[in-house]
């Protein structure tokens, strides 16, 4: 008896303890330094997004590597290196994995942190976050999927243009990295023949922190600390001197302002609409003989960014948005709609474990980095394995995120053009396996985002194309089996997304990056 | 959002029936009935080698539930018309086997179903966590006019099914494996008693269905670090061989965890603290030796990132005696009945 008890107790304890390992390591916590397969020295000629020329903003001729000023800069690096703390080494290692990667991860973190719908007022209305008063509740921004898609796209595109300009000057001035000039400087990063003036780390730090002023104003102080950490890591690692850093940051900030100027007039500021706009949507839909979308939240929340469909896209013009908008969903009074609603009900009546799993895996709802962020994570984790240069990383992230933003524009344009209800509105028996988004159903945002992302990533990494398609299909299906969308929303959404993605692919084919 | 997982564990360890006299043969028919009602209880004990020993085995079925419509989002108390009232209802199979007079092995296995009275979120249901406890009484001695006893308990709980935890407040549990240690001190004078306990629970990391999440920072993993937990409890009341009527006051805390931010969803590794008070009753039916009825209600008085739930339980328990007739010692069992 005793033996049996002891055995049971021992086994139980062993099982528990073996599962009790507490520290969680993120998938990208321990990466090797980025070691590009190519320096992409010609990237200064790649086609930019908004800059008309790579040298629109001038960068001064750097001091020669045998000048007194330069030698003094080398001494600063040696000073750091003679006394590196464990924490500084960790920072060097963190940023050495890739600046575009780390800033993309930080963006996803901010989106997740700010992706929270405002809490209602006492009278049942909802406050609207204000960029003019960002620290007051509700904090600005509410980083919902369209907001996030636009933020990711602007920042990625600005980083790309800034690095193209950076590469232009690197090639032009051809000043070698400090560790190439002075053999006593140890490098903590991969050694590459890429000229270090201006520093790509500082360009990224400058352009990104400047863009954040627009997109995450309450985080400027935190972002500035990250930017300084990024630059200091480049310096301490022996990859860049002080003048490489100073020139890079200034260039990055100037280029950011080109993108900020566009963002201020791209109509996103008007996307919330007014109560007149909201009721017009409802009345117009009724006038067409269709059941209009109604918020399923309580108190009823105004629809999310109803005028986002009018935001100026990156990859095509506004007329193309209309052209890409698909035909109507099945009429709310049609047999087809009845059939599709019944299909949704049958999926959620007794959900399977596997369906539940994919719903939660792809949910990307409140408090997450959104579906565009999820696709950024998928992309980033594959890009890590490709050993891209920073400028190629930026180019690929820019193409992906411009496609995701433009997919959001076409999707939102479609949603508010048809304004059709969610399955749970038409059939109250339908209970959903994740939160129901507060905007019309047709077409599915997840499907549109995923169709676009799979097209772009499949072009960049052809050997993974079928894997990306399968992921997109699963993401799309997750909304049907989760009770959020009808089949038509998902199928048409995937197609529209793929069409948007094709614009990014075409751009990529002609941008000079081979 | 969530207290019932803990509450069930308390009942497993503290509220089960006591060792008692042998079951009269004429009551066999009642045993048969009870066992057929407790279909799953029977199969549980059938699989347990310990059941084949010579001592008493108390088993029973408890109806459990709780509901709340206001909750604390961090320290902000609110209601939410998108979920209305969250209720959890279910049954728990429990058992307590007397290895020795001062060493018991206990188990509990609940089936739970959750529901939101408003909004469109789907309910969840399933068998939650199997808990096992070893309860040892190393000391029992006369002290003043009463009897003082020390109990030490060690427990484990393991998710019994592959349920979903990252769907709060509607998931049926946290899906963490736990390892607990408890010290329990009891003093009884006449028909009145007081019991104080302190429990420390280690909780294992869990896996969730998504592969990134935000707590106070963004984590690229499907693994979630769960805070450990600490529970202090006090019970006092009237206790005889026939009746137990007790009041209880418990304070539970996660050691770490983070607050739900405003209007955000709850997450398994949130800080979840609550103080709750309640009443338990237990009645031994005299006419049917070994049969007892239990019931209790409790309410969360104060909390953080949990619902202000009202919980109830009602159970029926029966004692089976597996010791050979020649070894029975009635006298000893009477003493034990007075204690716990």
PDB file of N, CA and C in Angstrom, chain A residues 88-171:
ATOM      1  N   UNK A  88      24.683  45.818 -21.738  1.00  0.00           N
ATOM      2  CA  UNK A  88      25.052  46.407 -23.035  1.00  0.00           C
ATOM      3  C   UNK A  88      25.301  45.318 -24.078  1.00  0.00           C
ATOM      4  N   UNK A  89      25.938  44.248 -23.645  1.00  0.00           N
ATOM      5  CA  UNK A  89      26.143  43.128 -24.567  1.00  0.00           C
ATOM      6  C   UNK A  89      24.814  42.538 -25.034  1.00  0.00           C
ATOM      7  N   UNK A  90      23.861  42.448 -24.105  1.00  0.00           N
ATOM      8  CA  UNK A  90      22.543  41.945 -24.475  1.00  0.00           C
ATOM      9  C   UNK A  90      21.882  42.848 -25.510  1.00  0.00           C
ATOM     10  N   UNK A  91      22.020  44.153 -25.307  1.00  0.00           N
ATOM     11  CA  UNK A  91      21.439  45.114 -26.250  1.00  0.00           C
ATOM     12  C   UNK A  91      22.078  44.986 -27.633  1.00  0.00           C
ATOM     13  N   UNK A  92      23.394  44.834 -27.641  1.00  0.00           N
ATOM     14  CA  UNK A  92      24.095  44.682 -28.916  1.00  0.00           C
ATOM     15  C   UNK A  92      23.561  43.449 -29.642  1.00  0.00           C
ATOM     16  N   UNK A  93      23.426  42.379 -28.873  1.00  0.00           N
ATOM     17  CA  UNK A  93      22.967  41.122 -29.457  1.00  0.00           C
ATOM     18  C   UNK A  93      21.534  41.251 -29.976  1.00  0.00           C
ATOM     19  N   UNK A  94      20.704  41.928 -29.185  1.00  0.00           N
ATOM     20  CA  UNK A  94      19.295  42.110 -29.557  1.00  0.00           C
ATOM     21  C   UNK A  94      19.184  42.839 -30.899  1.00  0.00           C
ATOM     22  N   UNK A  95      19.868  43.977 -31.011  1.00  0.00           N
ATOM     23  CA  UNK A  95      19.734  44.785 -32.237  1.00  0.00           C
ATOM     24  C   UNK A  95      20.495  44.184 -33.406  1.00  0.00           C
ATOM     25  N   UNK A  96      21.537  43.403 -33.117  1.00  0.00           N
ATOM     26  CA  UNK A  96      22.334  42.832 -34.210  1.00  0.00           C
ATOM     27  C   UNK A  96      21.519  41.849 -35.050  1.00  0.00           C
ATOM     28  N   UNK A  97      20.433  41.332 -34.486  1.00  0.00           N
ATOM     29  CA  UNK A  97      19.604  40.388 -35.243  1.00  0.00           C
ATOM     30  C   UNK A  97      18.923  41.064 -36.436  1.00  0.00           C
ATOM     31  N   UNK A  98      18.871  42.389 -36.397  1.00  0.00           N
ATOM     32  CA  UNK A  98      18.287  43.119 -37.527  1.00  0.00           C
ATOM     33  C   UNK A  98      17.407  44.257 -37.062  1.00  0.00           C
ATOM     34  N   UNK A  99      17.714  45.448 -37.562  1.00  0.00           N
ATOM     35  CA  UNK A  99      16.966  46.636 -37.147  1.00  0.00           C
ATOM     36  C   UNK A  99      15.530  46.611 -37.662  1.00  0.00           C
ATOM     37  N   UNK A 100      15.347  46.241 -38.919  1.00  0.00           N
ATOM     38  CA  UNK A 100      13.990  46.219 -39.469  1.00  0.00           C
ATOM     39  C   UNK A 100      13.146  45.207 -38.693  1.00  0.00           C
ATOM     40  N   UNK A 101      13.740  44.049 -38.409  1.00  0.00           N
ATOM     41  CA  UNK A 101      13.041  43.027 -37.625  1.00  0.00           C
ATOM     42  C   UNK A 101      12.634  43.573 -36.256  1.00  0.00           C
ATOM     43  N   UNK A 102      13.598  44.154 -35.545  1.00  0.00           N
ATOM     44  CA  UNK A 102      13.292  44.596 -34.171  1.00  0.00           C
ATOM     45  C   UNK A 102      12.264  45.721 -34.157  1.00  0.00           C
ATOM     46  N   UNK A 103      12.357  46.644 -35.106  1.00  0.00           N
ATOM     47  CA  UNK A 103      11.361  47.726 -35.126  1.00  0.00           C
ATOM     48  C   UNK A 103       9.994  47.177 -35.510  1.00  0.00           C
ATOM     49  N   UNK A 104       9.968  46.187 -36.372  1.00  0.00           N
ATOM     50  CA  UNK A 104       8.698  45.569 -36.727  1.00  0.00           C
ATOM     51  C   UNK A 104       8.078  44.897 -35.498  1.00  0.00           C
ATOM     52  N   UNK A 105       8.912  44.231 -34.720  1.00  0.00           N
ATOM     53  CA  UNK A 105       8.403  43.597 -33.493  1.00  0.00           C
ATOM     54  C   UNK A 105       7.891  44.646 -32.506  1.00  0.00           C
ATOM     55  N   UNK A 106       8.617  45.743 -32.392  1.00  0.00           N
ATOM     56  CA  UNK A 106       8.174  46.801 -31.474  1.00  0.00           C
ATOM     57  C   UNK A 106       6.848  47.404 -31.940  1.00  0.00           C
ATOM     58  N   UNK A 107       6.694  47.536 -33.249  1.00  0.00           N
ATOM     59  CA  UNK A 107       5.420  48.022 -33.803  1.00  0.00           C
ATOM     60  C   UNK A 107       4.275  47.083 -33.422  1.00  0.00           C
ATOM     61  N   UNK A 108       4.535  45.784 -33.569  1.00  0.00           N
ATOM     62  CA  UNK A 108       3.480  44.812 -33.234  1.00  0.00           C
ATOM     63  C   UNK A 108       3.114  44.907 -31.758  1.00  0.00           C
ATOM     64  N   UNK A 109       4.130  45.135 -30.941  1.00  0.00           N
ATOM     65  CA  UNK A 109       3.877  45.281 -29.501  1.00  0.00           C
ATOM     66  C   UNK A 109       2.976  46.492 -29.234  1.00  0.00           C
ATOM     67  N   UNK A 110       3.285  47.602 -29.887  1.00  0.00           N
ATOM     68  CA  UNK A 110       2.484  48.815 -29.670  1.00  0.00           C
ATOM     69  C   UNK A 110       1.054  48.621 -30.171  1.00  0.00           C
ATOM     70  N   UNK A 111       0.918  47.988 -31.316  1.00  0.00           N
ATOM     71  CA  UNK A 111      -0.431  47.755 -31.845  1.00  0.00           C
ATOM     72  C   UNK A 111      -1.233  46.911 -30.849  1.00  0.00           C
ATOM     73  N   UNK A 112      -0.606  45.847 -30.349  1.00  0.00           N
ATOM     74  CA  UNK A 112      -1.318  44.984 -29.395  1.00  0.00           C
ATOM     75  C   UNK A 112      -1.719  45.764 -28.143  1.00  0.00           C
ATOM     76  N   UNK A 113      -0.816  46.611 -27.698  1.00  0.00           N
ATOM     77  CA  UNK A 113      -1.068  47.386 -26.474  1.00  0.00           C
ATOM     78  C   UNK A 113      -2.220  48.375 -26.662  1.00  0.00           C
ATOM     79  N   UNK A 114      -2.333  48.921 -27.872  1.00  0.00           N
ATOM     80  CA  UNK A 114      -3.329  49.976 -28.119  1.00  0.00           C
ATOM     81  C   UNK A 114      -4.563  49.478 -28.859  1.00  0.00           C
ATOM     82  N   UNK A 115      -4.644  48.190 -29.095  1.00  0.00           N
ATOM     83  CA  UNK A 115      -5.792  47.665 -29.833  1.00  0.00           C
ATOM     84  C   UNK A 115      -6.944  47.375 -28.866  1.00  0.00           C
ATOM     85  N   UNK A 116      -7.467  48.438 -28.275  1.00  0.00           N
ATOM     86  CA  UNK A 116      -8.524  48.292 -27.271  1.00  0.00           C
ATOM     87  C   UNK A 116      -9.670  49.239 -27.578  1.00  0.00           C
ATOM     88  N   UNK A 117     -10.863  48.705 -27.809  1.00  0.00           N
ATOM     89  CA  UNK A 117     -12.003  49.585 -28.078  1.00  0.00           C
ATOM     90  C   UNK A 117     -12.327  50.425 -26.843  1.00  0.00           C
ATOM     91  N   UNK A 118     -12.627  51.702 -27.034  1.00  0.00           N
ATOM     92  CA  UNK A 118     -12.912  52.559 -25.873  1.00  0.00           C
ATOM     93  C   UNK A 118     -14.120  52.070 -25.072  1.00  0.00           C
ATOM     94  N   UNK A 119     -14.024  52.264 -23.782  1.00  0.00           N
ATOM     95  CA  UNK A 119     -15.124  51.961 -22.859  1.00  0.00           C
ATOM     96  C   UNK A 119     -16.184  53.050 -23.005  1.00  0.00           C
ATOM     97  N   UNK A 120     -17.436  52.653 -22.862  1.00  0.00           N
ATOM     98  CA  UNK A 120     -18.528  53.603 -23.112  1.00  0.00           C
ATOM     99  C   UNK A 120     -18.606  54.724 -22.075  1.00  0.00           C
ATOM    100  N   UNK A 121     -19.236  55.823 -22.496  1.00  0.00           N
ATOM    101  CA  UNK A 121     -19.583  56.894 -21.556  1.00  0.00           C
ATOM    102  C   UNK A 121     -20.791  56.456 -20.732  1.00  0.00           C
ATOM    103  N   UNK A 122     -21.064  57.226 -19.673  1.00  0.00           N
ATOM    104  CA  UNK A 122     -22.186  56.882 -18.798  1.00  0.00           C
ATOM    105  C   UNK A 122     -23.517  56.900 -19.552  1.00  0.00           C
ATOM    106  N   UNK A 123     -23.605  57.729 -20.603  1.00  0.00           N
ATOM    107  CA  UNK A 123     -24.877  57.838 -21.333  1.00  0.00           C
ATOM    108  C   UNK A 123     -25.003  56.806 -22.459  1.00  0.00           C
ATOM    109  N   UNK A 124     -24.048  55.866 -22.542  1.00  0.00           N
ATOM    110  CA  UNK A 124     -24.153  54.815 -23.560  1.00  0.00           C
ATOM    111  C   UNK A 124     -23.535  55.193 -24.894  1.00  0.00           C
ATOM    112  N   UNK A 125     -23.006  56.406 -25.016  1.00  0.00           N
ATOM    113  CA  UNK A 125     -22.250  56.751 -26.225  1.00  0.00           C
ATOM    114  C   UNK A 125     -20.797  56.336 -25.997  1.00  0.00           C
ATOM    115  N   UNK A 126     -19.992  56.478 -27.038  1.00  0.00           N
ATOM    116  CA  UNK A 126     -18.591  56.085 -26.913  1.00  0.00           C
ATOM    117  C   UNK A 126     -17.669  57.276 -27.175  1.00  0.00           C
ATOM    118  N   UNK A 127     -16.645  57.421 -26.361  1.00  0.00           N
ATOM    119  CA  UNK A 127     -15.681  58.492 -26.629  1.00  0.00           C
ATOM    120  C   UNK A 127     -14.794  58.089 -27.811  1.00  0.00           C
ATOM    121  N   UNK A 128     -14.304  59.066 -28.532  1.00  0.00           N
ATOM    122  CA  UNK A 128     -13.429  58.793 -29.683  1.00  0.00           C
ATOM    123  C   UNK A 128     -12.016  59.265 -29.336  1.00  0.00           C
ATOM    124  N   UNK A 129     -11.033  58.386 -29.468  1.00  0.00           N
ATOM    125  CA  UNK A 129      -9.657  58.788 -29.141  1.00  0.00           C
ATOM    126  C   UNK A 129      -9.242  59.996 -29.977  1.00  0.00           C
ATOM    127  N   UNK A 130      -8.515  60.891 -29.375  1.00  0.00           N
ATOM    128  CA  UNK A 130      -8.126  62.108 -30.074  1.00  0.00           C
ATOM    129  C   UNK A 130      -6.617  62.256 -30.119  1.00  0.00           C
ATOM    130  N   UNK A 131      -6.082  62.453 -31.324  1.00  0.00           N
ATOM    131  CA  UNK A 131      -4.637  62.638 -31.452  1.00  0.00           C
ATOM    132  C   UNK A 131      -4.210  63.966 -30.851  1.00  0.00           C
ATOM    133  N   UNK A 132      -5.176  64.890 -30.697  1.00  0.00           N
ATOM    134  CA  UNK A 132      -4.835  66.188 -30.117  1.00  0.00           C
ATOM    135  C   UNK A 132      -4.686  66.082 -28.598  1.00  0.00           C
ATOM    136  N   UNK A 133      -5.270  65.061 -28.020  1.00  0.00           N
ATOM    137  CA  UNK A 133      -5.230  64.892 -26.567  1.00  0.00           C
ATOM    138  C   UNK A 133      -4.970  63.422 -26.255  1.00  0.00           C
ATOM    139  N   UNK A 134      -3.816  62.917 -26.675  1.00  0.00           N
ATOM    140  CA  UNK A 134      -3.629  61.453 -26.710  1.00  0.00           C
ATOM    141  C   UNK A 134      -3.517  60.784 -25.344  1.00  0.00           C
ATOM    142  N   UNK A 135      -3.161  61.541 -24.316  1.00  0.00           N
ATOM    143  CA  UNK A 135      -2.974  60.904 -23.002  1.00  0.00           C
ATOM    144  C   UNK A 135      -4.276  60.775 -22.222  1.00  0.00           C
ATOM    145  N   UNK A 136      -5.323  61.502 -22.649  1.00  0.00           N
ATOM    146  CA  UNK A 136      -6.607  61.406 -21.946  1.00  0.00           C
ATOM    147  C   UNK A 136      -7.312  60.133 -22.408  1.00  0.00           C
ATOM    148  N   UNK A 137      -8.122  59.530 -21.505  1.00  0.00           N
ATOM    149  CA  UNK A 137      -8.869  58.351 -21.925  1.00  0.00           C
ATOM    150  C   UNK A 137      -9.977  58.766 -22.877  1.00  0.00           C
ATOM    151  N   UNK A 138     -10.268  58.062 -23.953  1.00  0.00           N
ATOM    152  CA  UNK A 138      -9.556  56.866 -24.417  1.00  0.00           C
ATOM    153  C   UNK A 138      -8.216  57.217 -25.067  1.00  0.00           C
ATOM    154  N   UNK A 139      -7.185  56.494 -24.657  1.00  0.00           N
ATOM    155  CA  UNK A 139      -5.849  56.746 -25.183  1.00  0.00           C
ATOM    156  C   UNK A 139      -5.866  56.702 -26.710  1.00  0.00           C
ATOM    157  N   UNK A 140      -5.073  57.565 -27.312  1.00  0.00           N
ATOM    158  CA  UNK A 140      -4.918  57.542 -28.759  1.00  0.00           C
ATOM    159  C   UNK A 140      -3.677  56.719 -29.081  1.00  0.00           C
ATOM    160  N   UNK A 141      -3.699  55.847 -30.072  1.00  0.00           N
ATOM    161  CA  UNK A 141      -4.859  55.512 -30.902  1.00  0.00           C
ATOM    162  C   UNK A 141      -5.594  54.277 -30.389  1.00  0.00           C
ATOM    163  N   UNK A 142      -6.769  54.002 -30.993  1.00  0.00           N
ATOM    164  CA  UNK A 142      -7.366  52.674 -30.917  1.00  0.00           C
ATOM    165  C   UNK A 142      -6.791  51.945 -32.137  1.00  0.00           C
ATOM    166  N   UNK A 143      -5.783  51.118 -31.891  1.00  0.00           N
ATOM    167  CA  UNK A 143      -5.046  50.489 -32.997  1.00  0.00           C
ATOM    168  C   UNK A 143      -5.773  49.261 -33.521  1.00  0.00           C
ATOM    169  N   UNK A 144      -6.957  49.501 -34.082  1.00  0.00           N
ATOM    170  CA  UNK A 144      -7.743  48.405 -34.669  1.00  0.00           C
ATOM    171  C   UNK A 144      -7.114  47.978 -35.996  1.00  0.00           C
ATOM    172  N   UNK A 145      -7.620  46.928 -36.637  1.00  0.00           N
ATOM    173  CA  UNK A 145      -6.926  46.426 -37.836  1.00  0.00           C
ATOM    174  C   UNK A 145      -6.672  47.464 -38.943  1.00  0.00           C
ATOM    175  N   UNK A 146      -7.663  48.295 -39.318  1.00  0.00           N
ATOM    176  CA  UNK A 146      -7.341  49.272 -40.374  1.00  0.00           C
ATOM    177  C   UNK A 146      -6.286  50.281 -39.927  1.00  0.00           C
ATOM    178  N   UNK A 147      -6.423  50.734 -38.675  1.00  0.00           N
ATOM    179  CA  UNK A 147      -5.425  51.682 -38.161  1.00  0.00           C
ATOM    180  C   UNK A 147      -4.042  51.041 -38.179  1.00  0.00           C
ATOM    181  N   UNK A 148      -3.994  49.800 -37.695  1.00  0.00           N
ATOM    182  CA  UNK A 148      -2.720  49.089 -37.608  1.00  0.00           C
ATOM    183  C   UNK A 148      -2.134  48.857 -38.994  1.00  0.00           C
ATOM    184  N   UNK A 149      -2.984  48.469 -39.951  1.00  0.00           N
ATOM    185  CA  UNK A 149      -2.495  48.188 -41.308  1.00  0.00           C
ATOM    186  C   UNK A 149      -1.821  49.440 -41.871  1.00  0.00           C
ATOM    187  N   UNK A 150      -2.447  50.579 -41.626  1.00  0.00           N
ATOM    188  CA  UNK A 150      -1.895  51.828 -42.138  1.00  0.00           C
ATOM    189  C   UNK A 150      -0.596  52.186 -41.423  1.00  0.00           C
ATOM    190  N   UNK A 151      -0.562  52.003 -40.113  1.00  0.00           N
ATOM    191  CA  UNK A 151       0.657  52.322 -39.353  1.00  0.00           C
ATOM    192  C   UNK A 151       1.820  51.428 -39.793  1.00  0.00           C
ATOM    193  N   UNK A 152       1.550  50.127 -39.908  1.00  0.00           N
ATOM    194  CA  UNK A 152       2.612  49.208 -40.363  1.00  0.00           C
ATOM    195  C   UNK A 152       3.114  49.630 -41.747  1.00  0.00           C
ATOM    196  N   UNK A 153       2.169  49.987 -42.637  1.00  0.00           N
ATOM    197  CA  UNK A 153       2.541  50.294 -44.024  1.00  0.00           C
ATOM    198  C   UNK A 153       3.371  51.570 -44.093  1.00  0.00           C
ATOM    199  N   UNK A 154       2.911  52.622 -43.425  1.00  0.00           N
ATOM    200  CA  UNK A 154       3.649  53.886 -43.488  1.00  0.00           C
ATOM    201  C   UNK A 154       5.052  53.719 -42.925  1.00  0.00           C
ATOM    202  N   UNK A 155       5.137  53.032 -41.810  1.00  0.00           N
ATOM    203  CA  UNK A 155       6.448  52.907 -41.173  1.00  0.00           C
ATOM    204  C   UNK A 155       7.368  52.019 -42.011  1.00  0.00           C
ATOM    205  N   UNK A 156       6.818  50.942 -42.552  1.00  0.00           N
ATOM    206  CA  UNK A 156       7.647  50.060 -43.377  1.00  0.00           C
ATOM    207  C   UNK A 156       8.089  50.770 -44.660  1.00  0.00           C
ATOM    208  N   UNK A 157       7.167  51.511 -45.282  1.00  0.00           N
ATOM    209  CA  UNK A 157       7.515  52.196 -46.534  1.00  0.00           C
ATOM    210  C   UNK A 157       8.541  53.303 -46.268  1.00  0.00           C
ATOM    211  N   UNK A 158       8.360  54.006 -45.155  1.00  0.00           N
ATOM    212  CA  UNK A 158       9.315  55.071 -44.820  1.00  0.00           C
ATOM    213  C   UNK A 158      10.689  54.478 -44.514  1.00  0.00           C
ATOM    214  N   UNK A 159      10.706  53.354 -43.817  1.00  0.00           N
ATOM    215  CA  UNK A 159      11.993  52.693 -43.534  1.00  0.00           C
ATOM    216  C   UNK A 159      12.672  52.284 -44.837  1.00  0.00           C
ATOM    217  N   UNK A 160      11.876  51.795 -45.755  1.00  0.00           N
ATOM    218  CA  UNK A 160      12.425  51.348 -47.041  1.00  0.00           C
ATOM    219  C   UNK A 160      13.034  52.528 -47.809  1.00  0.00           C
ATOM    220  N   UNK A 161      12.265  53.593 -47.984  1.00  0.00           N
ATOM    221  CA  UNK A 161      12.806  54.750 -48.709  1.00  0.00           C
ATOM    222  C   UNK A 161      14.064  55.285 -48.012  1.00  0.00           C
ATOM    223  N   UNK A 162      14.016  55.308 -46.688  1.00  0.00           N
ATOM    224  CA  UNK A 162      15.158  55.842 -45.938  1.00  0.00           C
ATOM    225  C   UNK A 162      16.393  54.965 -46.136  1.00  0.00           C
ATOM    226  N   UNK A 163      16.193  53.662 -46.190  1.00  0.00           N
ATOM    227  CA  UNK A 163      17.359  52.782 -46.374  1.00  0.00           C
ATOM    228  C   UNK A 163      17.866  52.818 -47.814  1.00  0.00           C
ATOM    229  N   UNK A 164      16.970  53.020 -48.773  1.00  0.00           N
ATOM    230  CA  UNK A 164      17.440  53.185 -50.157  1.00  0.00           C
ATOM    231  C   UNK A 164      18.351  54.423 -50.229  1.00  0.00           C
ATOM    232  N   UNK A 165      17.896  55.521 -49.608  1.00  0.00           N
ATOM    233  CA  UNK A 165      18.726  56.737 -49.585  1.00  0.00           C
ATOM    234  C   UNK A 165      20.039  56.455 -48.846  1.00  0.00           C
ATOM    235  N   UNK A 166      19.946  55.733 -47.744  1.00  0.00           N
ATOM    236  CA  UNK A 166      21.131  55.378 -46.953  1.00  0.00           C
ATOM    237  C   UNK A 166      22.135  54.599 -47.814  1.00  0.00           C
ATOM    238  N   UNK A 167      21.603  53.622 -48.541  1.00  0.00           N
ATOM    239  CA  UNK A 167      22.487  52.797 -49.382  1.00  0.00           C
ATOM    240  C   UNK A 167      23.102  53.640 -50.511  1.00  0.00           C
ATOM    241  N   UNK A 168      22.320  54.601 -51.016  1.00  0.00           N
ATOM    242  CA  UNK A 168      22.856  55.501 -52.050  1.00  0.00           C
ATOM    243  C   UNK A 168      24.117  56.183 -51.526  1.00  0.00           C
ATOM    244  N   UNK A 169      24.024  56.715 -50.322  1.00  0.00           N
ATOM    245  CA  UNK A 169      25.180  57.453 -49.776  1.00  0.00           C
ATOM    246  C   UNK A 169      26.290  56.509 -49.321  1.00  0.00           C
ATOM    247  N   UNK A 170      25.933  55.353 -48.875  1.00  0.00           N
ATOM    248  CA  UNK A 170      26.973  54.374 -48.499  1.00  0.00           C
ATOM    249  C   UNK A 170      27.874  54.110 -49.702  1.00  0.00           C
ATOM    250  N   UNK A 171      27.204  53.872 -50.851  1.00  0.00           N
ATOM    251  CA  UNK A 171      27.979  53.554 -52.045  1.00  0.00           C
ATOM    252  C   UNK A 171      28.744  54.796 -52.510  1.00  0.00           C
TER     253      UNK A 171
END
